[in-house]
Amino acid sequence: MVSPDPVSGPMSRPLSGIVVQKYGGSSVADAAAIKRVARRIVEAKKAGNAVVVAVSAMGDSTDELLDLANQVSPLPPARELDMLLTSGERISMALLAMAISDLGFSARSFTGSQAGVITDSVHGKAKIIDVTPGRIQSAIDEGHIVIVAGFQGVSQDTKEITTLGRGGTDTTAVALAAALQADVCEIYTDVDGVFTADPRIVPAAQKLATVTYEEMLELAACGAKVLHLRCVEYARRYDIPIHVRSSFSQLEGTVVSGSIDHQEPTMEQAIIAGVAHDRSEAKITVVGVPDKVGEAARIFEALAGAQINLDMIVQNVSAAATNLTDISFTLPRSDGQTAMTTLASLQSEVGFDSLLYDDKIGKVSLIGAGMRSHPGVTAKFFSALAGAGVSLRMISTSEIRISVVVDEDEVDSAVAAAHTAFDLDASEVEAVVYGGSGR
Ligand code: ADP
Ligand code: ASP
Ligand code: MG
């Protein structure tokens, strides 16, 4: 008999009969797709579940709204941008509810605010601080299928409408699953699960049957946008298993659950879970910073005050003759303008020479719990990159990750080289990309 895994708490919870599903933009790109998804939701309802759905805006419509905003204003006010972007999910939620009702089932759509998704007040990247699912629970109790607009909430303090950051509907779904004590959170997308690399770049990528929260956190943090980073953090905190699968096929996907702390590192396990890449970052170098106690702290306090999350940070040893040092770091490109303005205003106070901005970079990361017990992973990674003629601009590591910054146009070849070097290429191509523009 198989004894229950001590980390899989939800398995030992009494089943609630509630299933939370999330459909991404590519799964609801047009009217036909919305009808197809409606049929799939109805199947889950017919199987005897209460069904709650978080839905994204149709296709690339969030990008189109952003383009429109930028045509009207180069720096749109964050409050108005959130008002605009949340409209995308309102369109898809209402259309989906209509399509379900056309199949003879009753559905109720709710905005994030109506669904009780309470956030902090940071527009554009709000964090969910609470979910009060009273209205949703009542709708479930009345037998309706519930559709919730993803990626949005309402601020507890300011009462303004907020968005959770790009890809945030995944987080809406997991937060709803946690609040409703759902049995499972299914994330439906345009690929069959989580692969060893983005199948758009590496057609020989292989689907992972399972992946731990920690490895998925690193993959998501390093750019594997198949899951939103905060959704994985949330799922780990509440021990909600996530099933990532395709809305275009009936195949089993990838189950994200369990912890590397409960896994004995063995010599047999695959060393690397996957290779992730990220083209959304930029690099800033603060040139000629006086090497005095507290100068770096002032720089990073100012950036934190501007709500900017930094990623890699490298400080060079100061040149003895000048006692000046350079500090480089990476950050989301979307924060580049704000960071440069914030730093420029510190120049006379801190006394650095100049600022350099480079957004023609990309990050490639190797992730896997197995690297804890395997020496030589870094050497193999770097020699694979060297073999592909890729130059390294920055390096950082964690217990289960090695990341490098490379030139943007070398990202694809770096990912492919690492994937091959660690024997991740499938002998027969199984990765299918069913939809989406990859935008
Ligand atoms: P959705 O619209 O369903 O939210 P996303 O575009 O946000 O879909 O995420 C799915 C995409 O994530 C895939 O089409 C794929 O290109 C990309 N992706 C990046 N890394 C991975 C990976 N390791 N496994 C699967 N997909 C990945
Ligand atoms: N529509 C939003 C976006 O494109 C949220 C999401 O799709 O999860 O980022
Ligand atoms: Mg997504």
Tab-separated table of C-alpha atoms and ligand atoms in Angstrom:
chain	number	residue	atom	x	y	z
A	1	MET	CA	0.000	0.000	0.000
A	2	VAL	CA	1.246	3.483	-0.765
A	3	SER	CA	1.230	5.650	2.333
A	4	PRO	CA	0.071	9.219	1.860
A	5	ASP	CA	2.839	11.654	1.051
A	6	PRO	CA	3.311	13.905	4.113
A	7	VAL	CA	3.621	17.049	1.988
A	8	SER	CA	0.464	16.579	-0.023
A	9	GLY	CA	-1.894	18.149	2.485
A	10	PRO	CA	-4.803	18.738	0.087
A	11	MET	CA	-5.029	15.001	-0.610
A	12	SER	CA	-5.824	14.414	3.057
A	13	ARG	CA	-8.424	17.222	3.165
A	14	PRO	CA	-12.016	16.116	2.770
A	15	LEU	CA	-12.979	16.694	-0.871
A	16	SER	CA	-14.980	19.892	-1.261
A	17	GLY	CA	-16.277	19.070	-4.730
A	18	ILE	CA	-15.108	22.492	-5.941
A	19	VAL	CA	-12.897	22.680	-9.001
A	20	VAL	CA	-11.210	25.932	-9.975
A	21	GLN	CA	-10.188	26.270	-13.620
A	22	LYS	CA	-8.275	29.057	-15.328
A	23	TYR	CA	-8.367	29.757	-19.054
A	24	GLY	CA	-5.645	31.968	-20.524
A	25	GLY	CA	-6.049	34.481	-23.323
A	26	SER	CA	-5.068	32.086	-26.109
A	27	SER	CA	-7.778	29.642	-24.962
A	28	VAL	CA	-10.508	32.299	-25.365
A	29	ALA	CA	-9.111	34.153	-28.388
A	30	ASP	CA	-12.353	34.338	-30.391
A	31	ALA	CA	-16.049	33.418	-30.286
A	32	ALA	CA	-15.446	29.826	-31.415
A	33	ALA	CA	-12.778	29.368	-28.726
A	34	ILE	CA	-15.092	30.772	-26.062
A	35	LYS	CA	-17.779	28.259	-27.073
A	36	ARG	CA	-15.237	25.436	-26.960
A	37	VAL	CA	-14.116	26.461	-23.455
A	38	ALA	CA	-17.752	26.766	-22.353
A	39	ARG	CA	-18.297	23.126	-23.376
A	40	ARG	CA	-15.269	22.065	-21.382
A	41	ILE	CA	-16.497	23.918	-18.283
A	42	VAL	CA	-19.930	22.336	-18.626
A	43	GLU	CA	-18.289	18.886	-18.755
A	44	ALA	CA	-16.704	19.540	-15.347
A	45	LYS	CA	-20.065	20.688	-13.984
A	46	LYS	CA	-21.825	17.620	-15.418
A	47	ALA	CA	-19.229	15.426	-13.669
A	48	GLY	CA	-20.742	16.644	-10.414
A	49	ASN	CA	-18.369	19.444	-9.432
A	50	ALA	CA	-19.046	22.995	-8.410
A	51	VAL	CA	-17.006	24.935	-10.979
A	52	VAL	CA	-15.335	28.304	-10.533
A	53	VAL	CA	-13.464	29.721	-13.517
A	54	ALA	CA	-10.903	32.527	-13.663
A	55	VAL	CA	-10.644	33.878	-17.196
A	56	SER	CA	-8.104	36.096	-18.984
A	57	ALA	CA	-8.740	38.717	-21.634
A	58	MET	CA	-9.255	37.414	-25.172
A	59	GLY	CA	-6.099	36.693	-27.212
A	60	ASP	CA	-3.663	39.576	-27.233
A	61	SER	CA	-6.270	42.125	-26.201
A	62	THR	CA	-4.356	43.243	-23.093
A	63	ASP	CA	-1.387	44.100	-25.310
A	64	GLU	CA	-3.694	45.889	-27.721
A	65	LEU	CA	-5.163	47.972	-24.871
A	66	LEU	CA	-1.636	48.824	-23.735
A	67	ASP	CA	-0.668	49.885	-27.268
A	68	LEU	CA	-3.758	52.067	-27.393
A	69	ALA	CA	-2.908	53.685	-24.054
A	70	ASN	CA	0.604	54.413	-25.248
A	71	GLN	CA	-0.744	56.084	-28.379
A	72	VAL	CA	-2.763	58.428	-26.190
A	73	SER	CA	-0.050	59.090	-23.625
A	74	PRO	CA	3.592	58.020	-23.360
A	75	LEU	CA	3.292	57.574	-19.560
A	76	PRO	CA	-0.354	56.840	-18.734
A	77	PRO	CA	-1.388	57.331	-15.093
A	78	ALA	CA	-1.250	53.947	-13.358
A	79	ARG	CA	-4.798	54.226	-12.000
A	80	GLU	CA	-6.262	54.801	-15.457
A	81	LEU	CA	-4.161	52.039	-16.979
A	82	ASP	CA	-5.667	49.590	-14.485
A	83	MET	CA	-9.179	50.839	-15.287
A	84	LEU	CA	-8.442	50.246	-18.957
A	85	LEU	CA	-6.737	46.840	-18.680
A	86	THR	CA	-9.351	45.313	-16.378
A	87	SER	CA	-11.928	45.879	-19.105
A	88	GLY	CA	-10.345	43.064	-21.164
A	89	GLU	CA	-11.281	40.424	-18.589
A	90	ARG	CA	-14.785	41.888	-18.204
A	91	ILE	CA	-15.396	41.231	-21.876
A	92	SER	CA	-14.272	37.587	-21.769
A	93	MET	CA	-16.058	36.782	-18.492
A	94	ALA	CA	-19.407	38.019	-19.774
A	95	LEU	CA	-19.043	36.278	-23.148
A	96	LEU	CA	-18.083	33.027	-21.443
A	97	ALA	CA	-21.109	33.231	-19.126
A	98	MET	CA	-23.313	33.806	-22.200
A	99	ALA	CA	-21.830	30.817	-24.014
A	100	ILE	CA	-22.432	28.613	-20.962
A	101	SER	CA	-26.000	29.758	-20.631
A	102	ASP	CA	-26.485	28.941	-24.298
A	103	LEU	CA	-25.596	25.327	-23.406
A	104	GLY	CA	-28.433	25.301	-20.896
A	105	PHE	CA	-26.398	25.875	-17.731
A	106	SER	CA	-26.550	28.949	-15.580
A	107	ALA	CA	-23.417	31.004	-15.109
A	108	ARG	CA	-22.719	34.231	-13.236
A	109	SER	CA	-19.761	36.435	-14.024
A	110	PHE	CA	-18.065	38.645	-11.430
A	111	THR	CA	-15.339	41.268	-11.600
A	112	GLY	CA	-12.381	40.738	-9.280
A	113	SER	CA	-13.796	43.327	-6.906
A	114	GLN	CA	-17.216	41.628	-6.821
A	115	ALA	CA	-15.522	38.269	-6.275
A	116	GLY	CA	-13.846	39.634	-3.132
A	117	VAL	CA	-10.280	39.758	-4.445
A	118	ILE	CA	-8.738	42.315	-2.078
A	119	THR	CA	-5.291	43.683	-2.917
A	120	ASP	CA	-2.785	46.269	-1.764
A	121	SER	CA	-2.871	49.591	-3.585
A	122	VAL	CA	0.084	49.235	-5.983
A	123	HIS	CA	-1.349	49.753	-9.459
A	124	GLY	CA	-0.009	47.433	-12.149
A	125	LYS	CA	1.470	44.891	-9.734
A	126	ALA	CA	-0.908	44.663	-6.794
A	127	LYS	CA	-0.584	41.764	-4.371
A	128	ILE	CA	-3.636	39.848	-3.198
A	129	ILE	CA	-3.925	40.265	0.567
A	130	ASP	CA	-7.267	38.553	1.109
A	131	VAL	CA	-10.103	36.853	-0.750
A	132	THR	CA	-13.593	37.175	0.706
A	133	PRO	CA	-15.557	34.821	-1.512
A	134	GLY	CA	-19.037	35.434	-0.014
A	135	ARG	CA	-20.764	36.263	-3.303
A	136	ILE	CA	-19.045	33.416	-5.110
A	137	GLN	CA	-19.956	30.935	-2.411
A	138	SER	CA	-23.607	32.051	-2.596
A	139	ALA	CA	-23.601	31.689	-6.380
A	140	ILE	CA	-22.111	28.187	-6.034
A	141	ASP	CA	-24.722	27.302	-3.422
A	142	GLU	CA	-27.425	28.428	-5.855
A	143	GLY	CA	-25.996	26.009	-8.436
A	144	HIS	CA	-24.431	28.526	-10.811
A	145	ILE	CA	-21.129	28.110	-12.595
A	146	VAL	CA	-19.031	31.052	-11.443
A	147	ILE	CA	-16.821	33.024	-13.833
A	148	VAL	CA	-14.371	35.502	-12.314
A	149	ALA	CA	-12.448	38.149	-14.221
A	150	GLY	CA	-8.780	37.333	-13.727
A	151	PHE	CA	-5.797	39.590	-13.025
A	152	GLN	CA	-7.690	42.180	-10.992
A	153	GLY	CA	-8.894	43.155	-7.567
A	154	VAL	CA	-9.795	46.120	-5.431
A	155	SER	CA	-7.465	47.902	-3.030
A	156	GLN	CA	-8.346	47.633	0.627
A	157	ASP	CA	-7.066	51.165	1.386
A	158	THR	CA	-7.838	53.247	-1.664
A	159	LYS	CA	-10.867	51.267	-2.940
A	160	GLU	CA	-9.373	51.634	-6.412
A	161	ILE	CA	-9.405	48.873	-9.011
A	162	THR	CA	-5.981	47.232	-9.328
A	163	THR	CA	-4.256	44.699	-11.592
A	164	LEU	CA	-1.917	41.935	-10.455
A	165	GLY	CA	0.751	42.227	-13.155
A	166	ARG	CA	0.976	40.520	-16.538
A	167	GLY	CA	-0.114	36.892	-16.408
A	168	GLY	CA	-1.930	37.526	-13.131
A	169	THR	CA	-5.032	35.444	-13.909
A	170	ASP	CA	-3.064	32.369	-12.796
A	171	THR	CA	-2.777	33.996	-9.372
A	172	THR	CA	-6.475	34.863	-9.291
A	173	ALA	CA	-7.244	31.185	-9.897
A	174	VAL	CA	-4.964	29.859	-7.153
A	175	ALA	CA	-6.161	32.502	-4.684
A	176	LEU	CA	-9.777	31.481	-5.394
A	177	ALA	CA	-8.847	27.801	-5.024
A	178	ALA	CA	-7.257	28.516	-1.629
A	179	ALA	CA	-10.163	30.650	-0.387
A	180	LEU	CA	-12.759	28.083	-1.507
A	181	GLN	CA	-10.660	25.099	-0.350
A	182	ALA	CA	-10.999	23.660	-3.817
A	183	ASP	CA	-9.744	20.161	-4.542
A	184	VAL	CA	-7.616	21.260	-7.454
A	185	CYS	CA	-6.629	24.313	-9.474
A	186	GLU	CA	-6.427	23.560	-13.194
A	187	ILE	CA	-4.549	26.048	-15.363
A	188	TYR	CA	-5.614	25.634	-19.003
A	189	THR	CA	-3.240	27.097	-21.560
A	190	ASP	CA	-1.965	26.654	-25.126
A	191	VAL	CA	0.673	23.995	-24.408
A	192	ASP	CA	0.283	20.552	-22.807
A	193	GLY	CA	1.994	21.405	-19.534
A	194	VAL	CA	5.281	22.633	-18.173
A	195	PHE	CA	8.123	21.636	-20.478
A	196	THR	CA	11.890	21.401	-20.032
A	197	ALA	CA	12.116	24.641	-22.058
A	198	ASP	CA	9.714	26.961	-23.868
A	199	PRO	CA	8.416	24.753	-26.733
A	200	ARG	CA	8.314	27.861	-28.945
A	201	ILE	CA	12.120	27.958	-28.790
A	202	VAL	CA	13.008	24.286	-28.288
A	203	PRO	CA	10.667	22.005	-30.278
A	204	ALA	CA	12.418	18.984	-28.668
A	205	ALA	CA	11.401	20.124	-25.162
A	206	GLN	CA	9.782	17.402	-23.020
A	207	LYS	CA	6.723	17.670	-20.807
A	208	LEU	CA	7.358	17.254	-17.078
A	209	ALA	CA	4.828	14.935	-15.390
A	210	THR	CA	5.427	16.631	-12.048
A	211	VAL	CA	7.535	19.468	-10.754
A	212	THR	CA	8.049	20.718	-7.182
A	213	TYR	CA	6.915	24.149	-6.027
A	214	GLU	CA	10.513	25.287	-5.537
A	215	GLU	CA	11.590	24.334	-9.047
A	216	MET	CA	8.441	25.886	-10.550
A	217	LEU	CA	9.065	29.065	-8.529
A	218	GLU	CA	12.541	29.355	-10.019
A	219	LEU	CA	11.259	28.549	-13.535
A	220	ALA	CA	8.534	31.197	-13.234
A	221	ALA	CA	10.873	33.770	-11.687
A	222	CYS	CA	13.300	33.159	-14.540
A	223	GLY	CA	10.768	33.853	-17.276
A	224	ALA	CA	8.867	30.592	-17.968
A	225	LYS	CA	5.617	32.514	-18.288
A	226	VAL	CA	3.478	29.351	-18.392
A	227	LEU	CA	2.735	30.162	-14.722
A	228	HIS	CA	2.708	33.535	-12.981
A	229	LEU	CA	5.323	33.651	-10.212
A	230	ARG	CA	2.948	34.758	-7.478
A	231	CYS	CA	0.491	31.994	-8.310
A	232	VAL	CA	3.192	29.443	-7.515
A	233	GLU	CA	4.096	31.248	-4.262
A	234	TYR	CA	0.444	31.240	-3.300
A	235	ALA	CA	-0.039	27.567	-4.172
A	236	ARG	CA	2.999	26.600	-2.137
A	237	ARG	CA	1.842	28.608	0.886
A	238	TYR	CA	-1.623	27.019	0.858
A	239	ASP	CA	-0.463	23.636	-0.452
A	240	ILE	CA	-2.743	23.724	-3.497
A	241	PRO	CA	-1.693	21.352	-6.296
A	242	ILE	CA	-1.739	23.047	-9.710
A	243	HIS	CA	-2.483	21.014	-12.830
A	244	VAL	CA	-1.136	22.850	-15.890
A	245	ARG	CA	-2.661	21.462	-19.085
A	246	SER	CA	-3.907	22.361	-22.526
A	247	SER	CA	-7.429	23.568	-23.221
A	248	PHE	CA	-6.937	22.267	-26.781
A	249	SER	CA	-6.256	18.598	-25.914
A	250	GLN	CA	-7.413	15.999	-23.396
A	251	LEU	CA	-3.855	15.053	-22.379
A	252	GLU	CA	-2.783	14.998	-18.762
A	253	GLY	CA	-0.540	17.952	-18.068
A	254	THR	CA	1.995	18.756	-15.370
A	255	VAL	CA	1.204	18.623	-11.663
A	256	VAL	CA	3.002	21.228	-9.584
A	257	SER	CA	3.150	20.053	-5.977
A	258	GLY	CA	5.497	18.837	-3.270
A	259	SER	CA	8.760	20.182	-2.013
A	260	ILE	CA	12.424	19.489	-2.718
A	261	ASP	CA	12.852	19.309	1.079
A	262	HIS	CA	10.883	16.067	1.047
A	263	GLN	CA	12.806	14.666	-1.888
A	264	GLU	CA	15.978	12.705	-1.289
A	265	PRO	CA	18.461	14.041	-3.808
A	266	THR	CA	19.604	10.960	-5.705
A	267	MET	CA	22.224	10.443	-8.334
A	268	GLU	CA	19.555	8.949	-10.620
A	269	GLN	CA	17.134	11.881	-10.775
A	270	ALA	CA	17.316	14.222	-13.731
A	271	ILE	CA	19.779	16.932	-12.762
A	272	ILE	CA	17.915	19.687	-14.515
A	273	ALA	CA	14.144	20.253	-14.488
A	274	GLY	CA	14.309	22.863	-17.182
A	275	VAL	CA	15.948	25.794	-18.949
A	276	ALA	CA	14.131	29.122	-18.689
A	277	HIS	CA	14.728	32.356	-20.529
A	278	ASP	CA	13.618	35.914	-20.021
A	279	ARG	CA	13.727	38.819	-22.441
A	280	SER	CA	11.837	41.262	-20.261
A	281	GLU	CA	14.727	42.644	-18.238
A	282	ALA	CA	17.165	45.518	-18.657
A	283	LYS	CA	20.536	46.192	-17.058
A	284	ILE	CA	21.555	49.425	-15.357
A	285	THR	CA	25.131	50.216	-14.379
A	286	VAL	CA	25.885	52.966	-11.881
A	287	VAL	CA	29.411	53.990	-12.877
A	288	GLY	CA	31.976	55.368	-10.412
A	289	VAL	CA	30.235	54.990	-7.070
A	290	PRO	CA	32.445	56.168	-4.138
A	291	ASP	CA	33.392	52.999	-2.204
A	292	LYS	CA	32.080	54.221	1.166
A	293	VAL	CA	29.871	52.471	3.685
A	294	GLY	CA	26.211	53.171	3.002
A	295	GLU	CA	26.410	54.344	-0.657
A	296	ALA	CA	25.003	51.113	-2.081
A	297	ALA	CA	22.285	51.153	0.560
A	298	ARG	CA	21.204	54.650	-0.546
A	299	ILE	CA	20.961	53.558	-4.150
A	300	PHE	CA	18.920	50.457	-3.368
A	301	GLU	CA	16.699	52.220	-0.817
A	302	ALA	CA	15.758	54.766	-3.469
A	303	LEU	CA	14.869	52.007	-5.941
A	304	ALA	CA	12.862	50.130	-3.308
A	305	GLY	CA	11.032	53.371	-2.508
A	306	ALA	CA	10.034	53.528	-6.192
A	307	GLN	CA	8.585	49.957	-5.886
A	308	ILE	CA	11.169	48.488	-8.244
A	309	ASN	CA	12.107	44.827	-7.827
A	310	LEU	CA	15.710	44.149	-8.726
A	311	ASP	CA	17.001	40.835	-9.888
A	312	MET	CA	20.736	40.214	-10.289
A	313	ILE	CA	23.137	42.618	-8.588
A	314	VAL	CA	26.874	42.735	-9.228
A	315	GLN	CA	29.348	45.115	-7.611
A	316	ASN	CA	32.863	45.236	-8.988
A	317	VAL	CA	35.871	45.532	-6.686
A	318	SER	CA	36.827	49.201	-6.568
A	319	ALA	CA	39.928	50.262	-8.422
A	320	ALA	CA	42.580	51.005	-5.787
A	321	ALA	CA	43.676	54.226	-7.463
A	322	THR	CA	40.266	55.855	-7.566
A	323	ASN	CA	38.373	54.067	-4.796
A	324	LEU	CA	35.397	54.070	-7.158
A	325	THR	CA	33.290	51.040	-7.972
A	326	ASP	CA	30.608	50.147	-10.547
A	327	ILE	CA	27.313	48.589	-9.501
A	328	SER	CA	25.208	46.746	-12.112
A	329	PHE	CA	21.801	45.231	-11.657
A	330	THR	CA	18.934	43.905	-13.734
A	331	LEU	CA	15.296	44.922	-13.408
A	332	PRO	CA	12.063	44.667	-15.418
A	333	ARG	CA	12.344	46.758	-18.604
A	334	SER	CA	8.966	48.248	-17.763
A	335	ASP	CA	10.577	49.859	-14.693
A	336	GLY	CA	13.627	51.116	-16.613
A	337	GLN	CA	12.420	54.698	-17.060
A	338	THR	CA	11.381	55.088	-13.415
A	339	ALA	CA	14.658	53.588	-12.172
A	340	MET	CA	16.781	55.893	-14.335
A	341	THR	CA	14.837	58.971	-13.186
A	342	THR	CA	15.074	57.880	-9.540
A	343	LEU	CA	18.828	57.274	-9.777
A	344	ALA	CA	19.524	60.487	-11.696
A	345	SER	CA	17.990	62.451	-8.836
A	346	LEU	CA	20.548	60.850	-6.458
A	347	GLN	CA	23.593	61.671	-8.553
A	348	SER	CA	24.863	64.727	-6.664
A	349	GLU	CA	24.041	63.234	-3.265
A	350	VAL	CA	25.853	59.923	-3.890
A	351	GLY	CA	28.423	61.403	-6.229
A	352	PHE	CA	28.604	58.693	-8.889
A	353	ASP	CA	29.875	59.452	-12.419
A	354	SER	CA	27.144	58.271	-14.754
A	355	LEU	CA	24.368	55.791	-15.488
A	356	LEU	CA	24.317	53.223	-18.300
A	357	TYR	CA	21.122	51.561	-19.544
A	358	ASP	CA	21.079	48.404	-21.675
A	359	ASP	CA	17.870	46.650	-22.663
A	360	LYS	CA	19.354	44.416	-25.344
A	361	ILE	CA	19.945	41.624	-22.869
A	362	GLY	CA	18.330	38.306	-21.991
A	363	LYS	CA	18.651	35.914	-19.105
A	364	VAL	CA	19.057	32.150	-19.429
A	365	SER	CA	18.646	29.953	-16.346
A	366	LEU	CA	19.207	26.317	-15.574
A	367	ILE	CA	16.911	25.007	-12.844
A	368	GLY	CA	16.872	21.699	-11.005
A	369	ALA	CA	16.905	20.279	-7.491
A	370	GLY	CA	19.260	17.588	-8.775
A	371	MET	CA	22.108	20.094	-9.101
A	372	ARG	CA	22.434	20.002	-5.293
A	373	SER	CA	23.960	16.558	-5.492
A	374	HIS	CA	25.783	16.821	-8.800
A	375	PRO	CA	29.112	18.605	-9.033
A	376	GLY	CA	30.154	20.157	-12.326
A	377	VAL	CA	26.781	21.543	-13.444
A	378	THR	CA	28.138	25.081	-13.775
A	379	ALA	CA	31.161	23.909	-15.735
A	380	LYS	CA	28.968	21.927	-18.143
A	381	PHE	CA	26.546	24.851	-18.576
A	382	PHE	CA	29.311	27.366	-19.287
A	383	SER	CA	31.110	25.072	-21.694
A	384	ALA	CA	27.841	24.475	-23.584
A	385	LEU	CA	27.398	28.253	-23.865
A	386	ALA	CA	30.994	28.723	-24.949
A	387	GLY	CA	30.505	26.001	-27.569
A	388	ALA	CA	27.566	27.972	-28.941
A	389	GLY	CA	29.668	31.146	-29.026
A	390	VAL	CA	27.610	32.891	-26.331
A	391	SER	CA	29.343	35.491	-24.125
A	392	LEU	CA	28.304	35.829	-20.464
A	393	ARG	CA	27.595	39.326	-19.138
A	394	MET	CA	26.515	38.523	-15.561
A	395	ILE	CA	26.168	35.358	-13.464
A	396	SER	CA	24.104	34.521	-10.399
A	397	THR	CA	23.218	31.295	-8.601
A	398	SER	CA	20.941	29.878	-5.945
A	399	GLU	CA	20.805	26.389	-4.457
A	400	ILE	CA	18.833	25.009	-7.413
A	401	ARG	CA	19.531	27.574	-10.176
A	402	ILE	CA	22.282	29.083	-12.301
A	403	SER	CA	21.432	32.188	-14.324
A	404	VAL	CA	23.448	34.112	-16.854
A	405	VAL	CA	22.812	37.375	-18.650
A	406	VAL	CA	23.664	37.245	-22.345
A	407	ASP	CA	23.083	39.454	-25.382
A	408	GLU	CA	19.428	39.389	-26.379
A	409	ASP	CA	20.070	37.916	-29.818
A	410	GLU	CA	22.003	34.997	-28.295
A	411	VAL	CA	19.195	33.835	-25.977
A	412	ASP	CA	17.725	31.196	-28.308
A	413	SER	CA	21.031	29.544	-29.095
A	414	ALA	CA	22.019	29.601	-25.398
A	415	VAL	CA	18.765	27.871	-24.392
A	416	ALA	CA	19.105	25.246	-27.123
A	417	ALA	CA	22.757	24.550	-26.262
A	418	ALA	CA	22.003	24.105	-22.532
A	419	HIS	CA	18.981	21.904	-23.293
A	420	THR	CA	21.098	19.591	-25.453
A	421	ALA	CA	24.084	19.552	-23.081
A	422	PHE	CA	21.934	18.294	-20.209
A	423	ASP	CA	20.326	15.550	-22.336
A	424	LEU	CA	16.878	17.132	-22.231
A	425	ASP	CA	16.131	16.865	-25.965
A	426	ALA	CA	13.308	14.395	-26.721
A	427	SER	CA	14.060	11.696	-29.256
A	428	GLU	CA	10.654	12.322	-30.835
A	429	VAL	CA	9.163	15.796	-30.809
A	430	GLU	CA	6.090	15.843	-28.548
A	431	ALA	CA	5.763	19.554	-27.801
A	432	VAL	CA	2.770	21.148	-29.519
A	433	VAL	CA	1.957	24.838	-29.345
A	434	TYR	CA	-1.782	24.994	-30.023
A	435	GLY	CA	-2.388	28.700	-30.108
A	436	GLY	CA	-1.300	32.086	-28.938
A	437	SER	CA	1.046	34.494	-30.624
A	438	GLY	CA	3.699	34.138	-27.914
A	439	ARG	CA	3.397	37.881	-27.339
B	1	ADP	P1	-1.987	31.867	-21.281
B	1	ADP	O1	-2.508	32.809	-22.300
B	1	ADP	O2	-2.709	30.559	-21.280
B	1	ADP	O3	-1.849	32.460	-19.909
B	1	ADP	P2	0.866	32.179	-21.593
B	1	ADP	O4	1.264	32.694	-22.936
B	1	ADP	O5	0.890	33.130	-20.459
B	1	ADP	O6	-0.542	31.463	-21.768
B	1	ADP	O7	1.775	30.929	-21.186
B	1	ADP	C1	1.907	29.827	-22.036
B	1	ADP	C2	3.182	29.971	-22.835
B	1	ADP	O8	4.308	29.881	-21.938
B	1	ADP	C3	3.436	28.875	-23.828
B	1	ADP	O9	2.773	29.117	-25.050
B	1	ADP	C4	4.958	28.895	-23.973
B	1	ADP	O10	5.384	29.611	-25.118
B	1	ADP	C5	5.439	29.650	-22.735
B	1	ADP	N1	6.437	28.921	-21.956
B	1	ADP	C6	7.614	29.423	-21.531
B	1	ADP	N2	8.320	28.516	-20.881
B	1	ADP	C7	7.579	27.379	-20.862
B	1	ADP	C8	7.785	26.072	-20.321
B	1	ADP	N3	8.899	25.756	-19.657
B	1	ADP	N4	6.810	25.152	-20.478
B	1	ADP	C9	5.672	25.454	-21.144
B	1	ADP	N5	5.431	26.669	-21.691
B	1	ADP	C10	6.368	27.631	-21.554
B	2	ASP	N1	-4.815	39.589	-19.516
B	2	ASP	C1	-3.677	39.723	-18.612
B	2	ASP	C2	-2.372	39.669	-19.388
B	2	ASP	O1	-2.389	39.544	-20.592
B	2	ASP	C3	-3.708	38.735	-17.496
B	2	ASP	C4	-3.535	37.306	-17.893
B	2	ASP	O2	-3.620	36.962	-19.071
B	2	ASP	O3	-3.282	36.475	-17.001
B	2	ASP	O4	-1.334	39.775	-18.795
B	3	MG	MG	-0.274	33.380	-18.728
